[in-house]
Short mmCIF file of C-alpha atoms in Angstrom, two decimals:
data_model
loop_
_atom_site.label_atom_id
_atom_site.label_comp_id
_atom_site.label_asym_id
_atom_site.label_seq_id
_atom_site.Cartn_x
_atom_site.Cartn_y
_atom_site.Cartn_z
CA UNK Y 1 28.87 -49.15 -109.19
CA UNK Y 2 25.37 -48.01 -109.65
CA UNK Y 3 24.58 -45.68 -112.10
CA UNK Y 4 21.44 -43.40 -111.99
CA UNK Y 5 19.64 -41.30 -114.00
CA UNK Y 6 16.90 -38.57 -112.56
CA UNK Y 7 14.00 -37.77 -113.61
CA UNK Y 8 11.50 -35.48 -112.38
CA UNK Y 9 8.37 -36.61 -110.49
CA UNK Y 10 6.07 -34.64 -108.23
CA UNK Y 11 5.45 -36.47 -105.03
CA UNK Y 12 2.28 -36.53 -103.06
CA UNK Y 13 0.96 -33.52 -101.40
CA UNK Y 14 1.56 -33.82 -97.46
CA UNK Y 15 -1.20 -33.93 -94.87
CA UNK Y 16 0.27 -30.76 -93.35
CA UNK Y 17 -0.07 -28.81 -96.63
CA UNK Y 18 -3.80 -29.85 -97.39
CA UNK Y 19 -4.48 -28.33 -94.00
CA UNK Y 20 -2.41 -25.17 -95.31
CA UNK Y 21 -4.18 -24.87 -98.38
CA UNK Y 22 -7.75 -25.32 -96.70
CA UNK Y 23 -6.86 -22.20 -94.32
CA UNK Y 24 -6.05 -20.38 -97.05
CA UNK Y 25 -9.12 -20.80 -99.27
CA UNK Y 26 -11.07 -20.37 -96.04
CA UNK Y 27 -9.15 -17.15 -95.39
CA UNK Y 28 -9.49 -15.80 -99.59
CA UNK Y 29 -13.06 -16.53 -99.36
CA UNK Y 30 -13.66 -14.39 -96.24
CA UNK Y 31 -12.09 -11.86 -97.71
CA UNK Y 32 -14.09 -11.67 -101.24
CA UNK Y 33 -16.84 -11.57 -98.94
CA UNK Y 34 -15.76 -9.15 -97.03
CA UNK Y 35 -14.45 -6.72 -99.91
CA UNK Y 36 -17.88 -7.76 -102.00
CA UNK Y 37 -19.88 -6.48 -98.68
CA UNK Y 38 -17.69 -3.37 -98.90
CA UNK Y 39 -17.98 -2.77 -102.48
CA UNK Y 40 -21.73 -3.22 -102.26
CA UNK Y 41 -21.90 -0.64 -99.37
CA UNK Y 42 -20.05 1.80 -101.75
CA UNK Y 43 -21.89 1.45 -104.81
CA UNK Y 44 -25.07 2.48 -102.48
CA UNK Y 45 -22.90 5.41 -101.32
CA UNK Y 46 -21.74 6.26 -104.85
CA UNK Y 47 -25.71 6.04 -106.32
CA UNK Y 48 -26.78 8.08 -103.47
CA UNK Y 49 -24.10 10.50 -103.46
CA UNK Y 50 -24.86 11.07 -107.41
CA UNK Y 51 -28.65 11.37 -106.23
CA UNK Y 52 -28.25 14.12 -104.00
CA UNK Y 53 -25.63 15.83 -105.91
CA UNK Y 54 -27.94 16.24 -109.10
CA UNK Y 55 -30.75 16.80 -107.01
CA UNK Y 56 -29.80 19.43 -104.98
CA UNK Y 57 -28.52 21.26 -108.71
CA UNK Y 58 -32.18 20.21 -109.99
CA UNK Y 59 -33.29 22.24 -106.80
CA UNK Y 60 -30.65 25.23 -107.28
CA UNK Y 61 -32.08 25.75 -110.94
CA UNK Y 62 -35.84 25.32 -109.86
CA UNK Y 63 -35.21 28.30 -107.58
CA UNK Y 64 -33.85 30.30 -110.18
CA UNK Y 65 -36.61 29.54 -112.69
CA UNK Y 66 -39.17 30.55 -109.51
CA UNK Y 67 -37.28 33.48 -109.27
CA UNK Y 68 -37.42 34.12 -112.78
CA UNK Y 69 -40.74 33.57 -112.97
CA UNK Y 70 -41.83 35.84 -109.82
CA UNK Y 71 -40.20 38.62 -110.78
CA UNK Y 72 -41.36 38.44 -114.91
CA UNK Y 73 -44.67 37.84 -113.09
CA UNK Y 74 -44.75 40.64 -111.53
CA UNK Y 75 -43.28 42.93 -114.44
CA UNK Y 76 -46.24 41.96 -116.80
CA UNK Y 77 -48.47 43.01 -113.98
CA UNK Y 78 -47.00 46.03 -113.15
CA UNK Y 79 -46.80 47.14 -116.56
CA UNK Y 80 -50.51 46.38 -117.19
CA UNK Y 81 -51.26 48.22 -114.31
CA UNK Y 82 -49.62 51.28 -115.18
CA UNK Y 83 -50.92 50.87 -118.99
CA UNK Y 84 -54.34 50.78 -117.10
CA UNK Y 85 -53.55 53.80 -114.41
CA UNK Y 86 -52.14 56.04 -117.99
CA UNK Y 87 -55.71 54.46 -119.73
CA UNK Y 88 -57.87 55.46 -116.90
CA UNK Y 89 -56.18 59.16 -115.82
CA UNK Y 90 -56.58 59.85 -120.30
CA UNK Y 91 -60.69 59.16 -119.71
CA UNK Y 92 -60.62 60.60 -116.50
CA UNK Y 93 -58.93 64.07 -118.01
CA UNK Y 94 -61.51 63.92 -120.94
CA UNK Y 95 -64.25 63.86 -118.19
CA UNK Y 96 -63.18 66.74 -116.11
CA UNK Y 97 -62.95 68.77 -119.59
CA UNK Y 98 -66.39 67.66 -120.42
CA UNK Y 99 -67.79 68.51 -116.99
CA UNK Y 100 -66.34 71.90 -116.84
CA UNK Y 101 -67.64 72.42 -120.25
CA UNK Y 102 -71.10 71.25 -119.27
CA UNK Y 103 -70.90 73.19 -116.01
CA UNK Y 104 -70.47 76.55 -118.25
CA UNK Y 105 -73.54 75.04 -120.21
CA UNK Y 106 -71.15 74.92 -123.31
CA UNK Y 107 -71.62 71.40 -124.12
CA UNK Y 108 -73.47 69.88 -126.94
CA UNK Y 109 -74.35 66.82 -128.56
CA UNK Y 110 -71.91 68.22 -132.22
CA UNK Y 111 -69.04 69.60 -129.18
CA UNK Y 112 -69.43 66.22 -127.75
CA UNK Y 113 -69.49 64.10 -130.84
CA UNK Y 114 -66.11 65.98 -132.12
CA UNK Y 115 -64.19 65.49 -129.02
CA UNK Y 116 -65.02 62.24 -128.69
CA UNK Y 117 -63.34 61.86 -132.27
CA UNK Y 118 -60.19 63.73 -131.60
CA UNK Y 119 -59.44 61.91 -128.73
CA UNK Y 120 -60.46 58.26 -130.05
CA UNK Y 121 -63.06 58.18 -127.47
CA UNK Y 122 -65.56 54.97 -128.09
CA UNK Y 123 -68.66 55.91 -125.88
CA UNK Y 124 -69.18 58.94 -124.24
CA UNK Y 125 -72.52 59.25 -122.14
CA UNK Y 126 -74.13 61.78 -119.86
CA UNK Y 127 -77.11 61.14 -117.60
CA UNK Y 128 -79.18 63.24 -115.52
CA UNK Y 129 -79.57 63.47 -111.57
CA UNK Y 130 -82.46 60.46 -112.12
CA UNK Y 131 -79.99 58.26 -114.01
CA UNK Y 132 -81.51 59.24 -117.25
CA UNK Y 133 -79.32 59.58 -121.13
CA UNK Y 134 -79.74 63.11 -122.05
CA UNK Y 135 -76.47 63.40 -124.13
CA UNK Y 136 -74.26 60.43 -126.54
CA UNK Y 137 -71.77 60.68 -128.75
CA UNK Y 138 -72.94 57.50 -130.55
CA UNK Y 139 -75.76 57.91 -132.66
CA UNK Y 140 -78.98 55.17 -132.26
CA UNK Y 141 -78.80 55.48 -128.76
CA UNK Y 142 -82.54 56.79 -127.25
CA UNK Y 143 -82.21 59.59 -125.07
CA UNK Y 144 -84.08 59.45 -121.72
CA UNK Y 145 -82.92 55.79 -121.58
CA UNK Y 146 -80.95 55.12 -118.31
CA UNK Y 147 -77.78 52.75 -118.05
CA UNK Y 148 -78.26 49.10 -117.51
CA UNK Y 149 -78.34 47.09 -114.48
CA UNK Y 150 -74.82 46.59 -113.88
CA UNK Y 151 -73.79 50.12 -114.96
CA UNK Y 152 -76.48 51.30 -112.98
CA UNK Y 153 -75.08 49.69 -109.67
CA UNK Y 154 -71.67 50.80 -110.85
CA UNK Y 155 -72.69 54.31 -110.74
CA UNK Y 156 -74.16 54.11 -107.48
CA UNK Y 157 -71.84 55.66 -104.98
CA UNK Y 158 -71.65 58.88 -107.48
CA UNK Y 159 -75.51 59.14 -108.06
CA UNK Y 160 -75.32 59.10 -104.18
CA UNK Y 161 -72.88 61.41 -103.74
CA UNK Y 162 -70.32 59.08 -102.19
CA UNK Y 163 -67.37 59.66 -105.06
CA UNK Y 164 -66.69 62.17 -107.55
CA UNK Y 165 -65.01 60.09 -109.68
CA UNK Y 166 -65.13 56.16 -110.38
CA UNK Y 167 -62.86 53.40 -112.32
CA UNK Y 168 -65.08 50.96 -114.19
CA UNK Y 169 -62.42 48.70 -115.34
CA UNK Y 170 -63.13 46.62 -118.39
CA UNK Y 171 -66.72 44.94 -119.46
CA UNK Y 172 -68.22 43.91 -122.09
CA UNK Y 173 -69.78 46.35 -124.65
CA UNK Y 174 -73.17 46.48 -125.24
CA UNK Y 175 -73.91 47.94 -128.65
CA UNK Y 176 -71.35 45.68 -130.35
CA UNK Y 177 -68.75 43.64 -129.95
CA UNK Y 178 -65.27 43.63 -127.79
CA UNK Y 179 -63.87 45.23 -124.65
CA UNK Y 180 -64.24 48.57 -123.04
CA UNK Y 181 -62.68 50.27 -120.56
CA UNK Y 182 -64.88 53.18 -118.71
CA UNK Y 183 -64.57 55.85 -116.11
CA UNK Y 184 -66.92 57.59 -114.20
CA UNK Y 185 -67.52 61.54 -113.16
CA UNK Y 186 -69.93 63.53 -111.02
CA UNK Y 187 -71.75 65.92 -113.11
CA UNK Y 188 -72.17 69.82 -111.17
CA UNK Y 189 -75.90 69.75 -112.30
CA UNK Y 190 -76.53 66.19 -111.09
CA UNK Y 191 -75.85 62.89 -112.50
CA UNK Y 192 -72.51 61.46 -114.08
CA UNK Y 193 -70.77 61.37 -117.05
CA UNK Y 194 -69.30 58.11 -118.66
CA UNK Y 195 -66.23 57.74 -120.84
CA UNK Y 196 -65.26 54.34 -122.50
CA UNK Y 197 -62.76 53.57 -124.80
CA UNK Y 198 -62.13 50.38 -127.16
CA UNK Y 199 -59.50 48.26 -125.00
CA UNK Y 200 -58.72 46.37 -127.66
CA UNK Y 201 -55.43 47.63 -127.89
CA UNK Y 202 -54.40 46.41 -124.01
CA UNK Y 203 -55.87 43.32 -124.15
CA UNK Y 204 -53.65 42.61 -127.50
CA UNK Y 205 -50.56 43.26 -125.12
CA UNK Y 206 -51.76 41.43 -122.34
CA UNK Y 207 -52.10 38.41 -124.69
CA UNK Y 208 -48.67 39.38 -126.42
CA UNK Y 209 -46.57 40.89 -123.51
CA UNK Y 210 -48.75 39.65 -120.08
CA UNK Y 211 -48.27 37.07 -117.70
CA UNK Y 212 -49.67 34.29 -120.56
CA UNK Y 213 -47.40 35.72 -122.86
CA UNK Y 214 -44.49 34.89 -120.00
CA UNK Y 215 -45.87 31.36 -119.71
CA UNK Y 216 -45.36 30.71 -122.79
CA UNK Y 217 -41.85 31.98 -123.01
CA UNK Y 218 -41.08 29.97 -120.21
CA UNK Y 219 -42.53 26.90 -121.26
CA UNK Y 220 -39.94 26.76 -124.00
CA UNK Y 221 -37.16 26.54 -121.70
CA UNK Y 222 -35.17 23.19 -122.11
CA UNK Y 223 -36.54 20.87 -119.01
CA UNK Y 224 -39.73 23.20 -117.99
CA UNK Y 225 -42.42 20.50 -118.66
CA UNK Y 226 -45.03 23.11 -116.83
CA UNK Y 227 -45.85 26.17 -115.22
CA UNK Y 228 -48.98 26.85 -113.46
CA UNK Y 229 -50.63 29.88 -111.03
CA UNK Y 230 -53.28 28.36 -108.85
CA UNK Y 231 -55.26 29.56 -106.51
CA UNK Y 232 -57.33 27.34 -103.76
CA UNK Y 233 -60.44 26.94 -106.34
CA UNK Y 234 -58.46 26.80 -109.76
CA UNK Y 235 -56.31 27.19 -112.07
CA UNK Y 236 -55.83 31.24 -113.45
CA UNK Y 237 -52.50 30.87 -115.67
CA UNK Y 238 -50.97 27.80 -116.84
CA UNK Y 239 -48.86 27.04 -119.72
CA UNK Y 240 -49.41 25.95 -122.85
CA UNK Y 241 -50.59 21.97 -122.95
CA UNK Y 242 -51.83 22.06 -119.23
CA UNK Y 243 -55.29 20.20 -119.18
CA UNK Y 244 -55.42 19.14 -115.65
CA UNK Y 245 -53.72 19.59 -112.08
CA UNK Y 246 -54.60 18.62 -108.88
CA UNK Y 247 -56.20 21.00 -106.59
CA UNK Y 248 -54.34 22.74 -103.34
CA UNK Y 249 -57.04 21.49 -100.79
CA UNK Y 250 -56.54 17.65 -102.20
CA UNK Y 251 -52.84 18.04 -101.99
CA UNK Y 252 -51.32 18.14 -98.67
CA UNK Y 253 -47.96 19.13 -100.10
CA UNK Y 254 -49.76 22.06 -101.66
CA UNK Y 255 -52.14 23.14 -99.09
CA UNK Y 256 -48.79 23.21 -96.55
CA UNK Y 257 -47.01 25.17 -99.68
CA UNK Y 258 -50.09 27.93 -99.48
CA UNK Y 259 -49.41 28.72 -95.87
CA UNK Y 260 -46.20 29.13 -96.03
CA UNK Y 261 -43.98 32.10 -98.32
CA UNK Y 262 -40.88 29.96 -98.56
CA UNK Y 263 -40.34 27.88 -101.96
CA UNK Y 264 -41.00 23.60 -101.64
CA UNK Y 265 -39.73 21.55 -103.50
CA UNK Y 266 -40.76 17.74 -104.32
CA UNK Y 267 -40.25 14.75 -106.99
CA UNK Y 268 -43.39 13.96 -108.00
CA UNK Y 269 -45.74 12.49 -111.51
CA UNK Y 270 -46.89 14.37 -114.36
CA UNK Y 271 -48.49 12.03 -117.49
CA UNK Y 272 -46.59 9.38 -116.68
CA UNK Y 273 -43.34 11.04 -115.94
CA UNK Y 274 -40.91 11.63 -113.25
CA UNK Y 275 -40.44 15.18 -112.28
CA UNK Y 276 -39.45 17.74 -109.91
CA UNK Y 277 -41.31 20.35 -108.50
CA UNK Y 278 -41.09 23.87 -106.62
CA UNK Y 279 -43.74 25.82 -105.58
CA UNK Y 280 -43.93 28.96 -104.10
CA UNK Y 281 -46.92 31.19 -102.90
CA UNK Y 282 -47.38 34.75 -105.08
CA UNK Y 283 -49.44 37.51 -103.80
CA UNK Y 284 -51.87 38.16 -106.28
CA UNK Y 285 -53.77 40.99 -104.29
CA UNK Y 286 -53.95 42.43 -100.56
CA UNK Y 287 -56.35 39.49 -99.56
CA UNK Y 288 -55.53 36.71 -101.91
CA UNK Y 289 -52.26 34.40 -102.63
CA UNK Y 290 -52.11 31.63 -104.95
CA UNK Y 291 -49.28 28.91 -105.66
CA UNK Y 292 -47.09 29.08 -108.27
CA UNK Y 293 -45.76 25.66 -109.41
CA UNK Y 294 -42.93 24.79 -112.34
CA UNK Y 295 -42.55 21.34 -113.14
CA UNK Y 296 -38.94 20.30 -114.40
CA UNK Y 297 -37.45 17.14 -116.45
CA UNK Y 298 -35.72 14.45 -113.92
CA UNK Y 299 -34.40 13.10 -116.86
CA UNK Y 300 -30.34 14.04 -116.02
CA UNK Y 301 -30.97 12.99 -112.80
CA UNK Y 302 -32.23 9.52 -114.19
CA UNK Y 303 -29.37 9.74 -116.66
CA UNK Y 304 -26.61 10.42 -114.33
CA UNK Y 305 -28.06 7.44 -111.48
CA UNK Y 306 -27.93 4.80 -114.97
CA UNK Y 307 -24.37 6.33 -115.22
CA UNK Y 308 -23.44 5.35 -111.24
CA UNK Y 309 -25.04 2.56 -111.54
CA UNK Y 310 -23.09 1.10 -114.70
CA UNK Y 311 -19.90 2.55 -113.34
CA UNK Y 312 -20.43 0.46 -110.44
CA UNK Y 313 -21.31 -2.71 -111.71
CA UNK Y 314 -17.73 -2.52 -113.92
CA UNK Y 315 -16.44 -1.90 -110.80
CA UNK Y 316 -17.56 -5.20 -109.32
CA UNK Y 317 -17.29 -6.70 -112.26
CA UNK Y 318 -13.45 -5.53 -112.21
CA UNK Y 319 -13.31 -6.78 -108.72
CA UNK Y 320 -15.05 -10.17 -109.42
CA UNK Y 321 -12.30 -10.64 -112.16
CA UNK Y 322 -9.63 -9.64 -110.01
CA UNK Y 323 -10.33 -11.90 -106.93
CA UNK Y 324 -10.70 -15.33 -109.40
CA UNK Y 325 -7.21 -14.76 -110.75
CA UNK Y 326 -5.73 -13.77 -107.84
CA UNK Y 327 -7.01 -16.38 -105.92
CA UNK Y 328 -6.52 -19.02 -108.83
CA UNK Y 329 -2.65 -17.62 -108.63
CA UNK Y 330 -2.41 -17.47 -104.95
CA UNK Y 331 -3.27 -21.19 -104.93
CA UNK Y 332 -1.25 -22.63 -107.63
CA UNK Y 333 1.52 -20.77 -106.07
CA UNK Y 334 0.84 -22.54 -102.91
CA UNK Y 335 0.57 -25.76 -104.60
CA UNK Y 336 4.11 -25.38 -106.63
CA UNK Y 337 5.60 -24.84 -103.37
CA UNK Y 338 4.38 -27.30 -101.51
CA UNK Y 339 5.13 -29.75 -104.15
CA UNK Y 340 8.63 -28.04 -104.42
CA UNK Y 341 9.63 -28.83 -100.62
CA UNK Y 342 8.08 -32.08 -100.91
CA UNK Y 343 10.54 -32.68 -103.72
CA UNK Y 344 13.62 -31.53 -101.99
CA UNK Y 345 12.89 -33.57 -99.33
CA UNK Y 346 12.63 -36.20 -101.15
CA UNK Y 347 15.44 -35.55 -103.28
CA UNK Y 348 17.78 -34.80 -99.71
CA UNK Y 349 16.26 -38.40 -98.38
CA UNK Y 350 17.34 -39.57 -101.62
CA UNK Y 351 20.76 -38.48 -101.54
CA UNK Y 352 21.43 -38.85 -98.02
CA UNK Y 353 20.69 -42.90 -98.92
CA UNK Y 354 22.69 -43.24 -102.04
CA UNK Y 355 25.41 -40.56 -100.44
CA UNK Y 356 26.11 -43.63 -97.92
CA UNK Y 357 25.82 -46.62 -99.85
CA UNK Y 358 28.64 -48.95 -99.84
CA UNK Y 359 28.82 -48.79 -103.41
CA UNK Y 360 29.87 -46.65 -105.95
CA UNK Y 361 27.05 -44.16 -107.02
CA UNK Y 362 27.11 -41.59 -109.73
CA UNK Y 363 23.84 -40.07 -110.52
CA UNK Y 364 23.83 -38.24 -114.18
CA UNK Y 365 20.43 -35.74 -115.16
CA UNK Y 366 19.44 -35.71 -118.48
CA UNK Y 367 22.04 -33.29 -120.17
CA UNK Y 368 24.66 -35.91 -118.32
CA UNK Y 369 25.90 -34.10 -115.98
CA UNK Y 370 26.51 -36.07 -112.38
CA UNK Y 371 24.22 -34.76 -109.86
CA UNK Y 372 25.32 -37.67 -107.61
CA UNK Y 373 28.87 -38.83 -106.53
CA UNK Y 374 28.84 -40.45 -103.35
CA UNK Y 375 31.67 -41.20 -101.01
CA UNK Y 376 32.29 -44.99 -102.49
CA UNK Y 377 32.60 -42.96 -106.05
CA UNK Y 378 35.29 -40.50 -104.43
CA UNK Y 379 37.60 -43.38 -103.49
CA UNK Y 380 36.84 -45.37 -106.43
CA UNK Y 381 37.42 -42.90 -108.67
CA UNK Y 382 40.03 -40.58 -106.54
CA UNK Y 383 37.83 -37.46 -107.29
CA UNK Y 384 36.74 -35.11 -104.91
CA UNK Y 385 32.66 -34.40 -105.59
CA UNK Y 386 33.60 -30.85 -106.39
CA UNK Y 387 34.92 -31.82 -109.55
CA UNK Y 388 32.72 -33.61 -110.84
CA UNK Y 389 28.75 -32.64 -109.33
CA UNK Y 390 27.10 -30.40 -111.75
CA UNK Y 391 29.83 -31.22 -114.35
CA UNK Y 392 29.68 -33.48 -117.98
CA UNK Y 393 30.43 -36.99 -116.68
CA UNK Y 394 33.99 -37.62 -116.98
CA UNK Y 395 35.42 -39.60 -119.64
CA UNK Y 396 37.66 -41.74 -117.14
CA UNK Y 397 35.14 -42.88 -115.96
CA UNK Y 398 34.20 -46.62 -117.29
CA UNK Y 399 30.69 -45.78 -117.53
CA UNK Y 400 30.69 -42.45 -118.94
CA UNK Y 401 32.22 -44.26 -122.26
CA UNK Y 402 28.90 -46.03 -122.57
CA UNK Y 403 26.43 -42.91 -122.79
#
């Protein structure tokens, strides 16, 4: 009788399975291909998507800020006009009162001087059909001078008879310093008389409450890195820290802007930065427009692209991770089984020989328990292999006593 004991042993991989295996690695790498191709198609997707998204909300709050900007535009002008139109119709009332009162001959240089102070009038002049001073409220002034050159042309289209009364507008004073504001009349008798007042007091709020004043407001929104108002030969408004901009005829974009009313809108490079840009055109009078241009931060744009970007590349990472250990399990898992059904055959080629043997087999594991009992054992032994396979070896048995 032979007695046996097992132990285990891989046996050699077969042909058939290396060709199984190769398919398979063949087939895994395909696929990481395939799924890295896919994934890299997606994170372009995802980085575009993220692009447009925060672009198109850049563009969304650039119209807004145009919008905001058009119509405080617009208010500041407005409201200078009509502190202008209420500054103008005041000079223009005092010069139909001074008129009529020179008309009725009732008007002289003390008359003149004291209305002038009651109704804070700076300069208050009246000249003769020839253009010459024959009555001031200021004193120094030499009668039988005439106006100056520019005044002069000014008052042209009353001296001729064309107007009865004229807007000046603002200039420059010319017995001391600052700005005036003047209006014209016709005098009955010939000639015109002058009003001006000190428009100090408007140019203060066109510097505190005007369109600069706006700029500057909106120059401290968060993300407004300019605001300019342009016409085609420069710049008229810009906020504060401006220096330089290109010009509309040396910009395409621009000069295509200026024909057109609707708002455009463009990335573009301002000291060394990224930023978006809208311009719109603004009517600035009946035969004049000009481009108005805000120039926003593209830094949460660049901010949320990093962002995709990163979330991404985890993403690949992720996958990357994924497909070694799946593919390191999918193989060894491949391997254990090939080796397992190359061991049961082996074991079944085994038993098959020792099951016929003419001699008595008993095949004990390592814990002793028979795994083998062939047919020789059965009649040797008068047991049936059901009592004794996957049992203790049994102590009738001769060569049980020895383990």
């Amino acid at each position: 009788m032979d007695l046996l004991h097992e132990n285990p042993a891989s046996g050699p991989s077969l042909p058939a399975s290396r060709f199984f295996l190769r398919i398979n690695a063949r087939l895994l790498i395909g696929l990481t291909i395939l799924f890295s191709l896919l994934l890299t198609l997606y994170a372009l997707w995802e980085i575009r998507r993220t692009r447009q998204e925060f672009s198109g909300l850049l563009q969304n709050q650039a119209i807004s800020l145009l919008s905001l900007a058009h119509k405080g535009l617009s208010d500041a002008a407005q409201s200078l006009d009509f502190l202008q139109s209420q500054l103008a119709e005041r000079l223009l009332d005092n010069a139909r009162l001074l008129e009529q009162l020179d008309r009725r001959g009732r008007l002289t240089p003390a008359l003149l001087t004291e209305l002038a102070e009651q109704n804070h009038l700076y300069r208050v002049q009246v000249f003769d059909g020839q253009g010459r001073l024959v009555m001031t409220n200021r004193t120094g002034e030499q009668r039988g001078a005439g106006p100056g050159s520019g005044p002069r042309f000014q008052l042209q289209p009353i001296l001729n008879g064309e107007e009865q009364e004229l807007v000046l507008g603002f200039h420059q004073g010319r017995f001391g310093s600052g700005q005036r504001f003047a209006v014209a009349r016709k005098r009955n008798r010939g000639g015109v008389i002058t009003v001006n007042a000190d428009a100090e007091e408007m140019l203060h709020f066109r510097r505190t409450m005007g369109a600069g004043s706006f700029m500057r407001t909106m120059k401290e929104i968060p993300d407004v890195r300019y605001m300019v108002l342009q016409d085609s030969v420069q710049i008229l408004l810009a906020s504060e820290g401006v220096r330089e901009m290109n010009s509309i005829p040396a910009d395409p974009f621009l000069f295509t802007a200026l024909a057109d009313s609707r708002p455009h809108f463009r990335f573009s490079a301002y000291e060394n930065e990224r930023i978006a840009e809208i311009v719109q055109t603004i009517e600035m009078d009946p035969y004049d427009r000009g481009l108005l241009r805000i120039g926003l931060s593209t830094s949460h744009l660049a901010a949320a692209e990093t962002n995709a970007f990163r979330r991404v590349l985890l993403q690949s990472l992720l996958f990357v991770f994924v497909s070694v250990a799946l593919t390191h399990f999918i193989i060894n898992l491949q391997n254990y089984r090939t080796l397992q059904k190359a061991y049961r055959r082996i074991e079944g080629h085994t038993g098959s020989i020792l099951a016929h043997l003419h001699e008595a087999v008993v095949a004990l594991d390592a814990n002793a328990r028979v795994t083998v009992f062939n047919v020789s054992a059965e009649k040797l032994f008068n047991l049936r292999p059901d009592q004794v396979i996957g049992r203790p070896c049994p102590a009738h048995i001769d060569v049980c006593g020895w383990l």
